[in-house]
Amino acid sequence: MLSPSTRKIISATVPVLEQHGTTITSVFYKNMLSEHEELKNIFNRTNQVQGGQPTALATTVLAAAKNIDQLEALLPHVKQIGHKHRALQIKPEHYPIVGKHLLGAIKQVLGDAATPEVLNAWGEAYGAIADIFIGVEKQLYSAEGWNGWKQFEVVAREPQTSSITKMTVKPTQESGLQVETLSFTPGQYITIKTHPTNHNNKYDALRHYSICSSSSRYGLKFAFKKEVTGGHEGLVSTYLHDSIKVGDVISLSAPAGDFALDKTLIKQDTVPLVLLSSGVGATPILSMLEQQIESNAQRPIAWIQSSFNEANRPFASQVEKLLAKCANATAYITNTESMPRISSQYLSDKITKGSDIYICGSVQFMQDMLQSVRQLGIEEQSIHYEPFGPKMATVSV
Ligand SMILES: Cc1cc2nc3c(=O)[nH]c(=O)nc-3n(C[C@H](O)[C@H](O)[C@H](O)COP(=O)(O)OP(=O)(O)OC[C@H]3O[C@@H](n4cnc5c(N)ncnc54)[C@H](O)[C@@H]3O)c2cc1C
Ligand code: HEM
């Protein structure tokens, strides 16, 4: 429990630190990664260059500090971040390193205003926040499907579009895992540890990929899009797309994430299910569709899928076959060539009040869709989503 005087200091300094969020973040990462080169094997290298996602960590600490009187309000976010940390194999011993460099960055930014009292207060606050994360992550580690990184062999590659490939992997004999006993909840992702040699890369690179089937009967299936932005190729997706072949071995950590169908609603037929995705964001949504149909094909379903154009729509024939098994499902297929952004007006006659909604796609798509479904007056507890990027970018705390 933090003392009232500590809280007072934190509250007084949060606004000025928030103003300098970008400086704090860049000082923090630069210093931490130059002192701990080994962490370059964990943190996303492209984010370091672009300065995108790294802001998530520092800004979340600031957000937590802002809510220092009611840290329990942050618990749902901590759980979601904790899943990512567990998937990346972040351990309690990493927290003091982050704490030291975050405090160092605060000191540098505040300059003379960083009195010993201020730094002590921030040290205490970081400790309290880190303890919450470590506690949540301890529970996630104790429930993880397997410990650490295990080797899987690529047994199939199936192109879905010119840039999206579905991959099936099975545990190697040395991993000690059996394919029949791999368990996950549809909507979850696996995390891949690769060591790409493209882009002059020297470090391990970790990335999350959503599982795109509802069972592991024939292996774990996921699909990735070769990302290219303004001529810049994504590090891992390009490596997977261009260099990883059937028979190659990759390392995975156990399935993670809390994006999952509401179990209490799967068996009933009165709450319609809305599955809304864009591009490769259809992966976890497809897994959920399979799960719903296996459990109850009577439930009303609206499948809303956006892609660049029809040629770039992943899983098209698979979705068609699955929806044909449903008593009451409708597919709404749009493309960004003719409709760049799905509006609330477009959704208004497709999403009935009282529906349970699952959304997946890029952070930008998520921000747009959250705005659109909220405009329809859908209750917050019925909106579930997984951005293919930092989730904190889509919430306000
Ligand atoms: C929970 C979760 C689930 C996910 N599931 C999936 C999934 O099922 N399928 C899937 O395909 N992806 C998924 N992702 C995204 C995936 O984890 C990777 O982020 C994605 O594959 C890009 O990784 P990369 O290494 O190829 O790109 P990075 O190297 O990390 O680059 C990120 C982006 O920046 C661009 N870029 C690189 N360098 C520059 C530069 N200098 N200037 C401008 N832009 C640049 C790249 O083109 C790319 O678009 C998921 C993400 C999360 C968080
Ligand atoms: C209290 C301390 C911490 C907070 C508040 C925090 C917060 C966050 C947040 C918000 C994200 C983005 C999650 C998302 O994608 O939705 C994230 C990702 C990540 N965190 Fe943490 N984190 C903390 C500690 C740590 C520690 C100790 C490490 C390891 C040294 C770490 C490593 C990472 C990595 C590697 C990512 C993925 C993003 C990237 O590669 O750049 N975090 N963290």
Short mmCIF file of C-alpha atoms and ligand atoms in Angstrom, two decimals:
data_model
loop_
_atom_site.label_atom_id
_atom_site.label_comp_id
_atom_site.label_asym_id
_atom_site.label_seq_id
_atom_site.Cartn_x
_atom_site.Cartn_y
_atom_site.Cartn_z
CA MET A 1 0.00 0.00 0.00
CA LEU A 2 1.49 3.33 -1.01
CA SER A 3 1.52 6.13 1.55
CA PRO A 4 -0.62 9.26 1.02
CA SER A 5 2.51 11.38 0.56
CA THR A 6 3.84 9.07 -2.15
CA ARG A 7 0.51 9.19 -3.97
CA LYS A 8 0.48 12.97 -3.74
CA ILE A 9 3.91 13.23 -5.36
CA ILE A 10 2.92 10.78 -8.11
CA SER A 11 -0.29 12.67 -8.88
CA ALA A 12 1.61 15.96 -9.01
CA THR A 13 4.26 14.66 -11.43
CA VAL A 14 2.14 12.50 -13.79
CA PRO A 15 0.93 15.45 -15.96
CA VAL A 16 4.43 16.74 -16.69
CA LEU A 17 5.69 13.21 -17.41
CA GLU A 18 2.73 12.56 -19.70
CA GLN A 19 3.62 15.66 -21.67
CA HIS A 20 7.09 14.22 -22.24
CA GLY A 21 5.89 10.65 -22.88
CA THR A 22 7.78 10.25 -26.16
CA THR A 23 11.06 11.54 -24.74
CA ILE A 24 10.77 9.29 -21.70
CA THR A 25 10.06 6.31 -23.91
CA SER A 26 12.97 6.88 -26.24
CA VAL A 27 15.45 7.60 -23.42
CA PHE A 28 14.17 4.54 -21.55
CA TYR A 29 14.56 2.12 -24.48
CA LYS A 30 17.86 3.51 -25.69
CA ASN A 31 19.50 3.23 -22.27
CA MET A 32 17.94 -0.11 -21.37
CA LEU A 33 18.83 -1.82 -24.64
CA SER A 34 22.38 -0.49 -24.68
CA GLU A 35 22.98 -1.80 -21.16
CA HIS A 36 21.07 -5.05 -21.76
CA GLU A 37 21.84 -6.14 -25.31
CA GLU A 38 20.18 -9.53 -24.56
CA LEU A 39 16.80 -7.78 -24.38
CA LYS A 40 17.07 -7.04 -28.11
CA ASN A 41 16.13 -10.71 -28.48
CA ILE A 42 12.79 -9.96 -26.82
CA PHE A 43 11.72 -6.45 -27.83
CA ASN A 44 10.45 -5.87 -31.35
CA ARG A 45 13.34 -4.38 -33.31
CA THR A 46 11.13 -2.74 -35.92
CA ASN A 47 9.21 -0.98 -33.17
CA GLN A 48 12.50 0.37 -31.84
CA VAL A 49 13.26 1.90 -35.22
CA GLN A 50 9.76 3.23 -35.76
CA GLY A 51 8.97 4.18 -32.15
CA GLY A 52 5.44 2.76 -32.37
CA GLN A 53 4.57 0.01 -29.93
CA PRO A 54 7.32 0.75 -27.38
CA THR A 55 5.29 3.69 -26.19
CA ALA A 56 2.80 1.12 -24.86
CA LEU A 57 5.02 0.08 -21.96
CA ALA A 58 5.97 3.53 -20.70
CA THR A 59 2.53 5.02 -21.26
CA THR A 60 0.92 2.13 -19.40
CA VAL A 61 3.16 2.75 -16.40
CA LEU A 62 2.13 6.41 -16.51
CA ALA A 63 -1.54 5.45 -16.87
CA ALA A 64 -1.21 3.10 -13.92
CA ALA A 65 0.45 5.84 -11.88
CA LYS A 66 -2.41 8.16 -12.78
CA ASN A 67 -4.79 5.58 -11.33
CA ILE A 68 -2.55 4.91 -8.36
CA ASP A 69 -5.52 5.18 -5.95
CA GLN A 70 -7.47 2.51 -7.79
CA LEU A 71 -4.96 0.14 -9.36
CA GLU A 72 -7.55 -2.64 -9.27
CA ALA A 73 -9.40 -0.77 -12.07
CA LEU A 74 -6.47 -1.66 -14.32
CA LEU A 75 -6.67 -5.39 -13.65
CA PRO A 76 -8.48 -6.38 -16.87
CA HIS A 77 -5.77 -4.54 -18.84
CA VAL A 78 -3.01 -6.09 -16.77
CA LYS A 79 -4.41 -9.54 -17.55
CA GLN A 80 -4.43 -8.84 -21.28
CA ILE A 81 -0.86 -7.48 -21.17
CA GLY A 82 0.13 -10.34 -18.86
CA HIS A 83 -0.94 -12.85 -21.53
CA LYS A 84 1.40 -11.12 -24.00
CA HIS A 85 4.23 -11.02 -21.45
CA ARG A 86 3.75 -14.71 -20.63
CA ALA A 87 3.72 -15.55 -24.33
CA LEU A 88 6.99 -13.60 -24.75
CA GLN A 89 8.41 -15.32 -21.64
CA ILE A 90 8.90 -12.12 -19.63
CA LYS A 91 9.97 -13.17 -16.13
CA PRO A 92 9.96 -11.44 -12.69
CA GLU A 93 13.73 -10.84 -12.96
CA HIS A 94 13.11 -8.56 -15.96
CA TYR A 95 11.02 -6.09 -13.93
CA PRO A 96 13.84 -4.43 -11.95
CA ILE A 97 15.70 -3.76 -15.22
CA VAL A 98 12.69 -1.95 -16.67
CA GLY A 99 12.15 -0.15 -13.36
CA LYS A 100 15.74 1.09 -13.19
CA HIS A 101 15.68 2.51 -16.71
CA LEU A 102 12.21 3.97 -16.41
CA LEU A 103 13.27 5.82 -13.30
CA GLY A 104 16.47 6.90 -15.05
CA ALA A 105 14.41 8.31 -17.92
CA ILE A 106 12.08 10.12 -15.52
CA LYS A 107 15.09 11.63 -13.79
CA GLN A 108 16.55 12.78 -17.08
CA VAL A 109 13.27 14.33 -18.25
CA LEU A 110 12.34 16.06 -14.99
CA GLY A 111 15.87 17.40 -14.51
CA ASP A 112 16.17 19.40 -11.29
CA ALA A 113 12.55 18.68 -10.41
CA ALA A 114 13.53 15.02 -9.90
CA THR A 115 14.28 15.41 -6.20
CA PRO A 116 15.13 12.33 -4.12
CA GLU A 117 11.53 12.41 -2.78
CA VAL A 118 10.10 12.35 -6.30
CA LEU A 119 12.38 9.50 -7.40
CA ASN A 120 11.60 7.51 -4.25
CA ALA A 121 7.89 7.95 -4.83
CA TRP A 122 8.21 6.77 -8.44
CA GLY A 123 10.36 3.84 -7.35
CA GLU A 124 7.68 2.81 -4.88
CA ALA A 125 4.89 3.26 -7.40
CA TYR A 126 6.71 1.25 -10.08
CA GLY A 127 7.31 -1.50 -7.50
CA ALA A 128 3.59 -1.64 -6.68
CA ILE A 129 2.62 -1.75 -10.37
CA ALA A 130 5.28 -4.37 -11.17
CA ASP A 131 4.05 -6.54 -8.28
CA ILE A 132 0.56 -6.57 -9.77
CA PHE A 133 1.92 -7.65 -13.16
CA ILE A 134 4.21 -10.30 -11.65
CA GLY A 135 1.30 -11.70 -9.60
CA VAL A 136 -1.01 -11.94 -12.60
CA GLU A 137 1.74 -13.45 -14.75
CA LYS A 138 2.58 -16.04 -12.09
CA GLN A 139 -0.94 -17.43 -12.46
CA LEU A 140 -0.65 -17.43 -16.25
CA TYR A 141 2.70 -19.28 -16.11
CA SER A 142 1.24 -21.92 -13.82
CA ALA A 143 -1.53 -22.55 -16.37
CA GLU A 144 0.60 -22.40 -19.54
CA GLY A 145 0.12 -25.30 -21.95
CA TRP A 146 3.85 -26.05 -22.00
CA ASN A 147 6.86 -24.42 -20.40
CA GLY A 148 8.97 -21.98 -22.37
CA TRP A 149 9.80 -22.48 -26.04
CA LYS A 150 9.18 -25.83 -27.73
CA GLN A 151 10.09 -26.94 -31.22
CA PHE A 152 7.45 -27.58 -33.86
CA GLU A 153 7.89 -28.89 -37.39
CA VAL A 154 6.12 -27.23 -40.29
CA VAL A 155 3.96 -29.95 -41.87
CA ALA A 156 1.94 -27.88 -44.36
CA ARG A 157 1.87 -24.49 -46.07
CA GLU A 158 -1.31 -23.46 -47.90
CA PRO A 159 -1.42 -20.11 -49.70
CA GLN A 160 -4.71 -18.31 -49.03
CA THR A 161 -4.03 -15.22 -51.14
CA SER A 162 -0.87 -13.88 -52.80
CA SER A 163 0.29 -12.49 -49.44
CA ILE A 164 -1.45 -14.69 -46.83
CA THR A 165 -0.26 -18.23 -46.07
CA LYS A 166 -1.75 -20.78 -43.71
CA MET A 167 0.83 -22.91 -41.90
CA THR A 168 0.32 -26.13 -39.93
CA VAL A 169 2.88 -27.19 -37.34
CA LYS A 170 3.23 -30.29 -35.16
CA PRO A 171 5.43 -30.74 -32.09
CA THR A 172 8.76 -32.47 -32.78
CA GLN A 173 9.55 -35.67 -30.93
CA GLU A 174 12.19 -33.83 -28.85
CA SER A 175 9.58 -31.34 -27.63
CA GLY A 176 7.94 -34.08 -25.56
CA LEU A 177 4.49 -32.76 -26.60
CA GLN A 178 1.73 -34.77 -28.29
CA VAL A 179 -0.39 -33.12 -30.95
CA GLU A 180 -3.59 -34.65 -29.51
CA THR A 181 -3.03 -33.06 -26.12
CA LEU A 182 -2.24 -29.50 -27.24
CA SER A 183 -5.03 -27.40 -25.86
CA PHE A 184 -6.15 -23.84 -26.53
CA THR A 185 -9.26 -21.73 -26.66
CA PRO A 186 -10.37 -20.54 -30.11
CA GLY A 187 -9.39 -16.86 -30.37
CA GLN A 188 -5.96 -17.41 -28.76
CA TYR A 189 -2.60 -16.87 -30.42
CA ILE A 190 0.71 -18.69 -30.37
CA THR A 191 4.01 -16.81 -30.24
CA ILE A 192 6.85 -17.66 -32.59
CA LYS A 193 10.52 -17.20 -31.78
CA THR A 194 12.51 -16.91 -35.00
CA HIS A 195 16.00 -15.80 -35.85
CA PRO A 196 15.47 -14.15 -39.24
CA THR A 197 18.55 -13.52 -41.29
CA ASN A 198 16.86 -11.00 -43.62
CA HIS A 199 17.26 -7.22 -43.06
CA ASN A 200 20.74 -7.81 -41.55
CA ASN A 201 19.03 -8.97 -38.40
CA LYS A 202 21.24 -10.30 -35.58
CA TYR A 203 18.64 -11.03 -32.93
CA ASP A 204 15.77 -13.37 -32.15
CA ALA A 205 12.43 -11.95 -33.21
CA LEU A 206 9.18 -12.86 -31.44
CA ARG A 207 5.73 -12.39 -32.95
CA HIS A 208 2.19 -13.45 -32.10
CA TYR A 209 -0.03 -15.29 -34.63
CA SER A 210 -3.66 -16.22 -33.96
CA ILE A 211 -4.64 -19.85 -34.31
CA CYS A 212 -7.08 -20.22 -37.21
CA SER A 213 -8.80 -23.50 -36.43
CA SER A 214 -10.83 -24.67 -33.45
CA SER A 215 -8.84 -27.82 -32.68
CA SER A 216 -5.28 -29.11 -32.83
CA ARG A 217 -6.35 -32.53 -34.16
CA TYR A 218 -4.22 -32.10 -37.28
CA GLY A 219 -1.65 -29.75 -35.74
CA LEU A 220 -1.68 -26.07 -34.81
CA LYS A 221 -2.78 -23.88 -37.70
CA PHE A 222 -2.11 -20.19 -38.07
CA ALA A 223 -2.00 -17.81 -41.01
CA PHE A 224 0.28 -14.87 -41.60
CA LYS A 225 0.32 -12.02 -44.05
CA LYS A 226 3.58 -10.89 -45.60
CA GLU A 227 3.56 -7.28 -44.43
CA VAL A 228 5.00 -4.56 -46.64
CA THR A 229 4.48 -0.89 -45.81
CA GLY A 230 5.78 1.80 -48.13
CA GLY A 231 8.30 -0.66 -49.57
CA HIS A 232 9.50 -1.75 -46.10
CA GLU A 233 9.08 -5.48 -45.52
CA GLY A 234 8.01 -6.81 -42.12
CA LEU A 235 10.87 -8.77 -40.54
CA VAL A 236 9.21 -11.98 -39.36
CA SER A 237 6.26 -12.21 -41.75
CA THR A 238 8.67 -11.89 -44.71
CA TYR A 239 10.95 -14.51 -43.22
CA LEU A 240 8.04 -16.91 -42.66
CA HIS A 241 6.65 -16.21 -46.12
CA ASP A 242 9.91 -16.44 -48.07
CA SER A 243 12.19 -18.74 -46.09
CA ILE A 244 10.31 -21.21 -43.89
CA LYS A 245 9.43 -24.42 -45.73
CA VAL A 246 7.67 -27.68 -44.94
CA GLY A 247 10.07 -29.75 -42.78
CA ASP A 248 11.64 -26.69 -41.10
CA VAL A 249 11.48 -26.34 -37.32
CA ILE A 250 10.27 -23.25 -35.45
CA SER A 251 9.95 -22.45 -31.72
CA LEU A 252 6.60 -21.66 -30.16
CA SER A 253 5.43 -20.67 -26.71
CA ALA A 254 2.07 -21.96 -25.50
CA PRO A 255 -1.24 -20.44 -26.69
CA ALA A 256 -2.15 -17.20 -24.95
CA GLY A 257 -4.76 -14.47 -24.90
CA ASP A 258 -8.19 -13.79 -23.47
CA PHE A 259 -10.05 -13.18 -26.75
CA ALA A 260 -12.67 -15.95 -26.63
CA LEU A 261 -16.36 -16.56 -27.28
CA ASP A 262 -18.57 -16.02 -24.23
CA LYS A 263 -19.06 -19.64 -23.14
CA THR A 264 -22.41 -18.90 -21.52
CA LEU A 265 -23.86 -17.85 -24.87
CA ILE A 266 -22.57 -20.57 -27.21
CA LYS A 267 -25.39 -23.05 -26.57
CA GLN A 268 -28.30 -20.60 -26.76
CA ASP A 269 -30.05 -19.28 -29.89
CA THR A 270 -31.33 -15.90 -28.71
CA VAL A 271 -28.17 -13.80 -28.60
CA PRO A 272 -26.90 -13.42 -32.18
CA LEU A 273 -23.18 -13.77 -32.80
CA VAL A 274 -21.44 -11.10 -34.89
CA LEU A 275 -18.01 -11.98 -36.29
CA LEU A 276 -16.37 -8.90 -37.80
CA SER A 277 -12.90 -8.96 -39.33
CA SER A 278 -10.59 -7.30 -41.76
CA GLY A 279 -7.82 -8.88 -43.85
CA VAL A 280 -5.71 -11.43 -42.00
CA GLY A 281 -7.67 -10.47 -38.85
CA ALA A 282 -10.08 -13.23 -39.92
CA THR A 283 -7.74 -15.83 -38.33
CA PRO A 284 -9.04 -15.97 -34.71
CA ILE A 285 -12.54 -15.19 -35.95
CA LEU A 286 -12.48 -18.28 -38.18
CA SER A 287 -11.42 -20.39 -35.21
CA MET A 288 -14.39 -19.00 -33.25
CA LEU A 289 -16.78 -19.67 -36.14
CA GLU A 290 -15.69 -23.31 -36.20
CA GLN A 291 -16.13 -23.56 -32.44
CA GLN A 292 -19.62 -22.06 -32.58
CA ILE A 293 -20.74 -24.41 -35.36
CA GLU A 294 -19.32 -27.49 -33.63
CA SER A 295 -21.21 -26.58 -30.43
CA ASN A 296 -24.42 -25.16 -31.82
CA ALA A 297 -25.13 -24.51 -35.50
CA GLN A 298 -28.57 -23.02 -34.73
CA ARG A 299 -27.29 -19.74 -33.30
CA PRO A 300 -27.87 -16.70 -35.56
CA ILE A 301 -24.53 -15.54 -36.99
CA ALA A 302 -23.54 -12.44 -38.96
CA TRP A 303 -20.15 -12.98 -40.63
CA ILE A 304 -18.85 -9.56 -41.72
CA GLN A 305 -15.52 -9.72 -43.52
CA SER A 306 -13.60 -6.93 -45.17
CA SER A 307 -10.54 -7.41 -47.34
CA PHE A 308 -8.69 -5.40 -49.95
CA ASN A 309 -10.62 -7.12 -52.75
CA GLU A 310 -12.15 -10.55 -53.43
CA ALA A 311 -8.82 -12.00 -54.63
CA ASN A 312 -7.28 -11.01 -51.30
CA ARG A 313 -10.01 -12.47 -49.07
CA PRO A 314 -8.50 -15.20 -46.90
CA PHE A 315 -10.40 -18.42 -46.11
CA ALA A 316 -13.15 -17.59 -48.65
CA SER A 317 -14.17 -21.16 -49.59
CA GLN A 318 -13.68 -22.51 -46.06
CA VAL A 319 -15.97 -19.82 -44.64
CA GLU A 320 -18.58 -20.52 -47.30
CA LYS A 321 -18.62 -24.25 -46.42
CA LEU A 322 -18.82 -23.53 -42.70
CA LEU A 323 -21.64 -21.02 -43.04
CA ALA A 324 -23.60 -23.52 -45.18
CA LYS A 325 -23.75 -25.77 -42.10
CA CYS A 326 -25.53 -23.07 -40.08
CA ALA A 327 -29.28 -22.79 -39.73
CA ASN A 328 -29.26 -19.01 -39.55
CA ALA A 329 -26.05 -17.38 -40.78
CA THR A 330 -25.51 -14.51 -43.19
CA ALA A 331 -22.24 -13.45 -44.77
CA TYR A 332 -21.59 -9.78 -45.55
CA ILE A 333 -18.45 -9.44 -47.63
CA THR A 334 -17.03 -6.00 -48.32
CA ASN A 335 -13.79 -4.74 -49.74
CA THR A 336 -11.72 -1.69 -49.06
CA GLU A 337 -11.46 -0.91 -52.78
CA SER A 338 -15.16 0.03 -52.79
CA MET A 339 -15.70 0.77 -49.08
CA PRO A 340 -12.48 1.99 -47.39
CA ARG A 341 -14.09 2.09 -43.94
CA ILE A 342 -17.04 0.09 -42.59
CA SER A 343 -19.43 2.70 -41.20
CA SER A 344 -21.98 2.39 -38.42
CA GLN A 345 -24.60 3.00 -41.11
CA TYR A 346 -23.38 -0.10 -43.01
CA LEU A 347 -23.47 -2.13 -39.80
CA SER A 348 -26.82 -0.82 -38.55
CA ASP A 349 -29.01 -3.39 -40.35
CA LYS A 350 -26.53 -6.24 -39.84
CA ILE A 351 -25.96 -6.00 -36.11
CA THR A 352 -29.15 -6.37 -34.12
CA LYS A 353 -29.34 -4.97 -30.58
CA GLY A 354 -28.37 -7.59 -28.00
CA SER A 355 -25.80 -9.27 -30.27
CA ASP A 356 -22.45 -10.47 -28.93
CA ILE A 357 -19.69 -9.02 -31.13
CA TYR A 358 -16.13 -10.21 -31.86
CA ILE A 359 -13.82 -7.98 -33.90
CA CYS A 360 -10.28 -8.53 -35.17
CA GLY A 361 -7.92 -6.66 -37.46
CA SER A 362 -5.26 -3.96 -37.38
CA VAL A 363 -5.16 -1.34 -34.60
CA GLN A 364 -6.57 1.22 -37.06
CA PHE A 365 -9.44 -1.12 -38.09
CA MET A 366 -10.18 -1.74 -34.43
CA GLN A 367 -10.29 1.95 -33.57
CA ASP A 368 -12.69 2.52 -36.50
CA MET A 369 -14.92 -0.46 -35.68
CA LEU A 370 -15.11 0.33 -31.98
CA GLN A 371 -16.33 3.78 -32.90
CA SER A 372 -18.85 2.35 -35.38
CA VAL A 373 -20.35 -0.30 -33.05
CA ARG A 374 -20.46 2.12 -30.13
CA GLN A 375 -22.42 4.53 -32.30
CA LEU A 376 -25.00 1.74 -32.68
CA GLY A 377 -25.47 1.77 -28.92
CA ILE A 378 -24.08 -1.74 -28.37
CA GLU A 379 -23.30 -2.38 -24.72
CA GLU A 380 -19.61 -2.36 -23.86
CA GLN A 381 -19.70 -5.86 -22.32
CA SER A 382 -20.91 -7.29 -25.66
CA ILE A 383 -17.94 -5.92 -27.61
CA HIS A 384 -14.86 -8.19 -27.68
CA TYR A 385 -11.82 -7.43 -29.78
CA GLU A 386 -8.22 -8.32 -30.54
CA PRO A 387 -6.09 -5.79 -32.40
CA PHE A 388 -3.05 -7.14 -34.23
CA GLY A 389 -0.95 -4.66 -32.28
CA PRO A 390 -0.89 -3.16 -28.77
CA LYS A 391 -4.36 -3.28 -27.27
CA MET A 392 -3.68 -0.29 -25.01
CA ALA A 393 -3.69 1.83 -28.18
CA THR A 394 -7.45 1.19 -28.35
CA VAL A 395 -8.44 1.87 -24.75
CA SER A 396 -8.44 4.97 -22.62
CA VAL A 397 -7.45 4.75 -18.98
C1 LIG B 1 -2.50 -10.88 -30.56
C2 LIG B 1 -1.93 -10.77 -31.96
C3 LIG B 1 -2.29 -11.71 -32.90
C4 LIG B 1 -1.79 -11.62 -34.20
N1 LIG B 1 -2.18 -12.53 -35.12
C5 LIG B 1 -1.74 -12.43 -36.39
C6 LIG B 1 -2.17 -13.35 -37.39
O1 LIG B 1 -2.95 -14.27 -37.12
N2 LIG B 1 -1.70 -13.19 -38.66
C7 LIG B 1 -0.85 -12.16 -38.99
O2 LIG B 1 -0.45 -12.07 -40.16
N3 LIG B 1 -0.44 -11.27 -38.06
C8 LIG B 1 -0.85 -11.40 -36.78
N4 LIG B 1 -0.41 -10.50 -35.84
C9 LIG B 1 0.61 -9.50 -36.22
C10 LIG B 1 2.01 -10.16 -36.11
O3 LIG B 1 2.29 -10.48 -34.76
C11 LIG B 1 3.14 -9.25 -36.61
O4 LIG B 1 3.02 -8.02 -35.99
C12 LIG B 1 3.09 -9.09 -38.12
O5 LIG B 1 3.29 -10.34 -38.76
C13 LIG B 1 4.20 -8.13 -38.58
O6 LIG B 1 5.43 -8.60 -38.11
P1 LIG B 1 6.74 -8.41 -38.96
O7 LIG B 1 7.89 -8.87 -38.16
O8 LIG B 1 6.59 -9.00 -40.32
O9 LIG B 1 6.77 -6.85 -39.14
P2 LIG B 1 7.68 -5.82 -38.34
O10 LIG B 1 9.09 -5.95 -38.79
O11 LIG B 1 7.38 -5.95 -36.90
O12 LIG B 1 7.10 -4.46 -38.90
C14 LIG B 1 5.79 -4.02 -38.52
C15 LIG B 1 5.21 -3.20 -39.69
O13 LIG B 1 6.03 -2.09 -39.97
C16 LIG B 1 6.37 -2.06 -41.36
N5 LIG B 1 7.74 -1.52 -41.44
C17 LIG B 1 8.91 -2.16 -41.23
N6 LIG B 1 9.94 -1.31 -41.34
C18 LIG B 1 9.41 -0.09 -41.62
C19 LIG B 1 9.95 1.18 -41.85
N7 LIG B 1 11.27 1.40 -41.79
N8 LIG B 1 9.10 2.20 -42.13
C20 LIG B 1 7.76 2.00 -42.20
N9 LIG B 1 7.18 0.79 -41.98
C21 LIG B 1 8.00 -0.23 -41.70
C22 LIG B 1 6.25 -3.49 -41.84
O14 LIG B 1 5.94 -3.54 -43.23
C23 LIG B 1 5.10 -3.99 -40.99
O15 LIG B 1 3.86 -3.66 -41.59
C24 LIG B 1 -0.90 -10.57 -34.54
C25 LIG B 1 -0.53 -9.63 -33.57
C26 LIG B 1 -1.04 -9.72 -32.30
C27 LIG B 1 -0.66 -8.70 -31.28
C1 HEM B 2 5.06 -2.68 -14.96
C2 HEM B 2 5.84 -2.85 -16.00
C3 HEM B 2 5.34 -3.08 -17.41
C4 HEM B 2 4.27 -2.55 -18.05
C5 HEM B 2 3.25 -1.56 -17.51
C6 HEM B 2 4.26 -3.09 -19.40
C7 HEM B 2 3.32 -2.80 -20.35
C8 HEM B 2 3.29 -3.32 -21.62
C9 HEM B 2 2.27 -3.06 -22.61
C10 HEM B 2 1.08 -2.16 -22.42
C11 HEM B 2 2.59 -3.75 -23.72
C12 HEM B 2 1.79 -3.81 -25.02
C13 HEM B 2 0.80 -4.96 -24.88
C14 HEM B 2 -0.02 -5.22 -26.13
O1 HEM B 2 0.56 -5.50 -27.19
O2 HEM B 2 -1.27 -5.16 -26.02
C15 HEM B 2 3.82 -4.45 -23.45
C16 HEM B 2 4.46 -5.24 -24.36
C17 HEM B 2 5.70 -5.75 -24.15
N1 HEM B 2 6.40 -5.76 -22.97
FE1 HEM B 2 5.80 -4.99 -21.22
N2 HEM B 2 5.32 -3.93 -19.53
C18 HEM B 2 6.01 -3.96 -18.35
C19 HEM B 2 7.13 -4.69 -18.07
C20 HEM B 2 7.86 -5.38 -19.02
C21 HEM B 2 9.12 -6.03 -18.77
C22 HEM B 2 9.77 -6.13 -17.41
C23 HEM B 2 9.55 -6.53 -19.97
C24 HEM B 2 10.83 -7.26 -20.28
C25 HEM B 2 12.01 -6.75 -20.03
C26 HEM B 2 8.54 -6.21 -20.96
C27 HEM B 2 8.59 -6.56 -22.29
C28 HEM B 2 7.60 -6.33 -23.21
C29 HEM B 2 7.69 -6.72 -24.60
C30 HEM B 2 8.87 -7.42 -25.26
C31 HEM B 2 6.50 -6.35 -25.20
C32 HEM B 2 6.09 -6.51 -26.67
C33 HEM B 2 6.30 -5.21 -27.39
C34 HEM B 2 7.65 -5.06 -28.05
O3 HEM B 2 8.29 -6.06 -28.40
O4 HEM B 2 8.06 -3.90 -28.24
N3 HEM B 2 7.54 -5.52 -20.34
N4 HEM B 2 4.21 -4.18 -22.16
#
